[in-house]
Coordinates of C-alpha atoms in Angstrom, one line a residue:
X1 CA 21.8 -177.0 -68.3
X2 CA 19.4 -180.0 -68.7
X3 CA 16.5 -177.6 -68.0
X4 CA 17.7 -175.3 -70.9
X5 CA 17.8 -178.3 -73.3
X6 CA 14.2 -179.1 -72.4
X7 CA 13.1 -175.5 -73.1
X8 CA 15.0 -175.6 -76.5
X9 CA 13.3 -178.8 -77.5
X10 CA 9.9 -177.4 -76.5
X11 CA 10.4 -174.2 -78.5
X12 CA 11.7 -176.2 -81.5
X13 CA 8.5 -178.3 -81.5
X14 CA 6.3 -175.2 -81.2
X15 CA 8.1 -173.6 -84.2
X16 CA 7.7 -176.7 -86.3
X17 CA 4.0 -176.9 -85.6
X18 CA 3.6 -173.2 -86.5
X19 CA 5.4 -173.9 -89.8
X20 CA 3.0 -176.8 -90.5
X21 CA 0.0 -174.7 -89.7
X22 CA 1.3 -171.9 -91.9
X23 CA 1.8 -174.3 -94.8
X24 CA -1.7 -175.6 -94.4
X25 CA -3.3 -172.1 -94.6
X26 CA -1.2 -170.8 -97.5
X27 CA -1.6 -172.5 -100.8
X28 CA 1.3 -172.0 -103.1
X29 CA 0.3 -172.3 -106.7
X30 CA 1.9 -175.3 -108.4
X31 CA 3.6 -175.2 -111.8
X32 CA 0.9 -174.8 -114.5
X33 CA -1.7 -173.3 -112.2
X34 CA -3.9 -170.2 -112.6
X35 CA -3.8 -168.0 -109.5
X36 CA -7.1 -167.4 -107.7
X37 CA -6.6 -163.6 -107.6
X38 CA -6.2 -162.9 -111.3
X39 CA -8.1 -159.8 -112.5
X40 CA -7.9 -156.6 -114.5
X41 CA -6.6 -153.5 -112.9
X42 CA -9.3 -150.8 -113.1
X43 CA -12.1 -153.2 -114.2
X44 CA -14.4 -150.2 -115.2
X45 CA -13.2 -148.5 -118.3
X46 CA -14.4 -145.7 -120.6
X47 CA -14.3 -145.5 -124.4
X48 CA -15.5 -143.2 -127.2
X49 CA -17.4 -144.8 -130.0
X50 CA -15.7 -144.6 -133.4
X51 CA -12.2 -144.1 -132.0
X52 CA -9.3 -146.6 -131.9
X53 CA -8.4 -147.7 -128.3
X54 CA -6.6 -150.4 -126.4
X55 CA -8.2 -151.2 -123.0
X56 CA -7.3 -153.4 -120.0
X57 CA -4.2 -154.1 -117.9
X58 CA -4.4 -157.8 -116.8
X59 CA -2.8 -158.8 -113.5
X60 CA -1.7 -162.4 -113.8
X61 CA -0.5 -162.7 -110.1
X62 CA 1.4 -166.0 -109.6
X63 CA -0.2 -167.7 -112.6
X64 CA 2.0 -169.8 -114.8
X65 CA 2.7 -168.0 -118.1
X66 CA 2.0 -167.8 -121.0
X67 CA -1.8 -167.1 -120.6
X68 CA -4.3 -167.1 -123.4
X69 CA -7.4 -164.9 -123.4
X70 CA -10.8 -165.3 -125.1
X71 CA -14.0 -163.3 -125.0
X72 CA -16.8 -165.7 -124.1
X73 CA -19.8 -163.3 -123.9
X74 CA -20.7 -159.6 -124.1
X75 CA -23.7 -158.1 -122.4
X76 CA -25.3 -154.7 -122.3
X77 CA -27.4 -154.6 -119.1
X78 CA -30.0 -152.2 -120.5
X79 CA -30.9 -154.6 -123.2
X80 CA -29.1 -152.9 -126.1
X81 CA -27.8 -155.0 -129.0
X82 CA -24.1 -155.9 -128.9
X83 CA -23.9 -156.7 -132.6
X84 CA -21.9 -153.6 -133.4
X85 CA -19.0 -154.9 -131.4
X86 CA -18.6 -157.9 -133.8
X87 CA -19.1 -155.8 -137.0
X88 CA -16.3 -156.6 -139.5
X89 CA -14.2 -153.5 -140.3
X90 CA -11.4 -153.2 -143.0
X91 CA -7.9 -153.0 -141.7
X92 CA -4.7 -152.6 -143.8
X93 CA -2.0 -155.1 -143.0
X94 CA 1.5 -154.7 -144.4
X95 CA 3.2 -157.9 -145.8
X96 CA 6.6 -156.4 -146.5
X97 CA 9.0 -153.9 -144.9
X98 CA 8.2 -150.2 -145.3
X99 CA 11.3 -148.1 -146.0
X100 CA 9.6 -144.8 -146.2
X101 CA 10.0 -143.6 -149.8
X102 CA 7.3 -145.9 -151.4
X103 CA 4.9 -144.5 -153.9
X104 CA 1.1 -145.1 -153.3
X105 CA 1.3 -147.9 -155.9
X106 CA 4.2 -149.5 -154.1
X107 CA 2.5 -149.3 -150.7
X108 CA -0.6 -150.9 -152.2
X109 CA 1.6 -153.8 -153.4
X110 CA 3.0 -154.2 -149.9
X111 CA -0.4 -154.4 -148.2
X112 CA -3.5 -156.4 -147.8
X113 CA -6.9 -155.4 -146.5
X114 CA -8.4 -157.8 -144.0
X115 CA -11.7 -157.8 -142.2
X116 CA -11.4 -157.6 -138.4
X117 CA -14.1 -157.4 -135.6
X118 CA -14.7 -153.9 -134.3
X119 CA -13.8 -155.2 -130.8
X120 CA -11.5 -158.2 -130.2
X121 CA -9.1 -159.3 -127.5
X122 CA -5.4 -159.8 -127.8
X123 CA -5.1 -163.5 -127.0
X124 CA -1.6 -163.0 -125.5
X125 CA -2.0 -159.8 -123.4
X126 CA -5.7 -159.7 -122.6
X127 CA -6.1 -156.1 -123.9
X128 CA -9.3 -155.2 -125.7
X129 CA -8.5 -153.8 -129.1
X130 CA -11.2 -151.4 -130.4
X131 CA -11.0 -150.4 -134.1
X132 CA -11.4 -146.9 -135.4
X133 CA -14.6 -146.5 -137.4
X134 CA -16.7 -148.7 -135.2
X135 CA -20.4 -147.8 -134.7
X136 CA -20.9 -149.0 -131.1
X137 CA -23.9 -147.3 -129.5
X138 CA -23.6 -145.6 -126.2
X139 CA -24.0 -148.1 -123.3
X140 CA -22.3 -150.1 -120.7
X141 CA -20.9 -153.4 -122.0
X142 CA -19.9 -156.3 -119.7
X143 CA -17.2 -158.7 -121.0
X144 CA -16.9 -162.3 -119.7
X145 CA -13.3 -163.4 -120.5
X146 CA -11.8 -166.9 -120.3
X147 CA -8.2 -167.1 -119.2
X148 CA -6.2 -170.3 -120.0
X149 CA -2.8 -171.8 -119.6
X150 CA -1.2 -175.3 -119.7
X151 CA -3.1 -176.4 -116.6
X152 CA -6.7 -175.4 -117.6
X153 CA -8.9 -172.3 -117.8
X154 CA -10.9 -169.9 -115.6
X155 CA -13.9 -167.8 -116.6
X156 CA -13.9 -164.3 -115.3
X157 CA -17.5 -163.0 -115.3
X158 CA -17.6 -159.2 -115.8
X159 CA -13.9 -159.2 -116.2
X160 CA -14.1 -155.8 -117.9
X161 CA -16.9 -153.3 -118.0
X162 CA -16.6 -150.7 -120.7
X163 CA -18.9 -147.6 -120.9
X164 CA -19.1 -146.2 -124.4
X165 CA -20.0 -142.6 -125.2
X166 CA -20.8 -141.4 -128.7
X167 CA -19.3 -137.9 -128.0
X168 CA -17.7 -136.0 -125.1
X169 CA -16.4 -132.6 -124.1
X170 CA -13.1 -133.3 -122.4
X171 CA -12.1 -129.8 -121.2
X172 CA -13.1 -126.2 -121.7
X173 CA -11.7 -122.7 -120.8
X174 CA -12.6 -121.1 -117.5
X175 CA -13.6 -118.1 -119.5
X176 CA -16.7 -119.9 -120.7
X177 CA -19.8 -119.5 -118.7
X178 CA -20.3 -123.2 -118.4
X179 CA -19.4 -126.5 -120.1
X180 CA -20.1 -126.7 -123.8
X181 CA -23.0 -129.0 -124.7
X182 CA -23.2 -131.5 -127.6
X183 CA -26.3 -132.8 -129.2
X184 CA -26.6 -135.3 -132.1
X185 CA -29.6 -134.2 -134.1
X186 CA -29.5 -136.5 -137.1
X187 CA -27.7 -139.2 -139.1
X188 CA -26.8 -136.6 -141.8
X189 CA -25.4 -134.4 -143.1
X190 CA -21.9 -135.0 -141.5
X191 CA -21.4 -131.6 -140.0
X192 CA -21.3 -129.5 -136.9
X193 CA -23.4 -126.4 -136.2
X194 CA -21.7 -124.3 -133.5
X195 CA -24.1 -121.9 -131.7
X196 CA -22.7 -119.2 -129.4
X197 CA -24.8 -118.1 -126.4
X198 CA -24.5 -114.9 -124.4
X199 CA -26.6 -115.5 -121.4
X200 CA -29.6 -117.5 -122.6
X201 CA -29.7 -115.8 -126.0
X202 CA -28.3 -117.6 -129.1
X203 CA -26.2 -115.6 -131.4
X204 CA -25.9 -115.6 -135.2
X205 CA -22.9 -117.5 -136.7
X206 CA -20.9 -114.4 -137.4
X207 CA -20.4 -113.8 -133.6
X208 CA -18.1 -116.8 -133.3
X209 CA -15.2 -117.9 -135.5
X210 CA -12.9 -120.9 -135.8
X211 CA -10.8 -119.8 -138.8
X212 CA -8.0 -118.2 -136.7
X213 CA -4.9 -120.4 -136.8
X214 CA -6.5 -123.5 -138.4
X215 CA -3.3 -125.5 -137.7
X216 CA -5.0 -126.0 -134.4
X217 CA -8.4 -127.5 -133.5
X218 CA -10.8 -129.9 -135.1
X219 CA -10.3 -130.8 -138.8
X220 CA -13.1 -129.6 -141.0
X221 CA -14.2 -127.3 -143.8
X222 CA -16.1 -124.1 -143.2
X223 CA -19.5 -124.1 -144.8
X224 CA -21.4 -121.0 -143.8
X225 CA -22.4 -118.4 -141.1
X226 CA -26.2 -118.5 -140.6
X227 CA -28.7 -116.9 -138.3
X228 CA -28.6 -120.0 -136.1
X229 CA -24.9 -120.7 -136.0
X230 CA -21.6 -121.4 -137.8
X231 CA -21.6 -124.6 -139.9
X232 CA -18.6 -126.8 -140.5
X233 CA -18.3 -130.0 -142.6
X234 CA -16.3 -132.7 -140.9
X235 CA -15.1 -136.3 -141.4
X236 CA -15.6 -138.8 -138.6
X237 CA -14.5 -139.6 -136.1
X238 CA -13.7 -136.0 -135.0
X239 CA -10.7 -136.6 -132.7
X240 CA -9.6 -134.5 -129.7
X241 CA -7.8 -131.3 -130.6
X242 CA -7.2 -128.1 -128.8
X243 CA -9.8 -125.9 -130.5
X244 CA -9.9 -122.2 -130.1
X245 CA -13.2 -120.2 -130.6
X246 CA -12.9 -116.4 -131.1
X247 CA -15.9 -114.4 -129.9
X248 CA -16.9 -111.1 -131.4
X249 CA -17.8 -108.7 -128.5
X250 CA -19.9 -105.7 -129.3
X251 CA -20.5 -103.0 -126.7
X252 CA -22.2 -99.6 -127.1
X253 CA -20.5 -96.7 -125.4
X254 CA -22.1 -93.3 -125.7
X255 CA -24.1 -94.5 -128.7
X256 CA -21.0 -95.8 -130.4
X257 CA -20.4 -99.5 -131.1
X258 CA -17.1 -100.8 -129.9
X259 CA -16.0 -104.2 -131.2
X260 CA -13.4 -106.5 -129.5
X261 CA -12.5 -110.1 -129.7
X262 CA -11.9 -112.8 -127.1
X263 CA -10.6 -116.4 -127.6
X264 CA -11.4 -119.5 -125.5
X265 CA -10.3 -123.0 -126.0
X266 CA -12.1 -126.4 -125.5
X267 CA -11.6 -130.0 -126.5
X268 CA -14.3 -132.4 -127.8
X269 CA -14.6 -135.7 -129.6
X270 CA -17.4 -137.0 -131.9
X271 CA -17.4 -140.7 -132.6
X272 CA -20.5 -141.7 -134.5
X273 CA -21.1 -140.0 -137.9
X274 CA -24.0 -137.6 -138.1
X275 CA -25.2 -134.0 -137.7
X276 CA -24.3 -132.3 -134.4
X277 CA -25.0 -129.1 -132.6
X278 CA -22.4 -127.8 -130.2
X279 CA -23.5 -125.0 -127.9
X280 CA -20.9 -122.6 -126.5
X281 CA -21.6 -120.2 -123.6
X282 CA -20.0 -116.9 -122.9

C-alpha cells in the first residue's frame, strides 16, 4: 500500500512537470493581443481592370477584436506605376432611404457624389474594395497592410498580391477550334472587331453574327460587317455575359452551294476602354 502511494506521488509530480513544460512552450495570447499567425486566406488574388471587385478574406486567428486595417504601401515588382490605384473616382452615396418609386429628380435629391480612391481597404474587414471604372494597368501589385487593435499594430508585408488583367476569356465552347484571342489595338474608338477564322484563314464579317437573341451576350450596338470582321460599338467595362456567335457554313455539293448555321458560346471581359480585336476559331 505504501509502495502504491509512492508511485502515485511520483506520477503526480511527473504530470505537474509536463504541464509546466507545456505551458512554457505554448503562448496563449493575452487580452488585447495580435496573434502571430494572422494572414489572408489565398494571399494571391486575381482581378480584371475596370471592374468592381471585393478581394481578401482575413483570418484573425486568436487576435482580440475589433481589428483595424490600413494600406501602408503598394508595389509593382516590374517597376510599373501604381498611381492608377489611388485615382479618385466618382461614387454616388445615398443620404436618405430609397422606397423604390422615386423619380430621377427625387433620386438626385437623395444622393451625393463623392470622390473615392480606385482601390481602398475596408478598415473594419480588411477587404480590398476596387471600384468600377478604374484604369489600373495589367500587372502584379503587392500590398503591405497594417493590422491594429487596442494593444498595438503589426505590419504584414505582401499581405495580398493582386494580379490585374485588362481583359480575359473566361470560357469557350468545345465546338471552337481553340480559345478565342483578344488584342487591344488602340485607345479609340471604343469598339470590338470580331474576326472569324476557319483554319488559318480570316473570314469577312458576314460569316459570323451576334444579333440572334440579343437578350444574351455582351451589351453593344452593331456597326457594320466589313471584309475584315464584324464591328460592334460598346461601353466599358464590358462585363462577362454568355455570348453566342452564329457561324455561316457554306459547303459546295455537286456544284451547288449549301448554307447552314452553327452557334457557339463564349465568355469574355474587357476592362480598359479602347479598340479591341477578338479572334474566333472554327
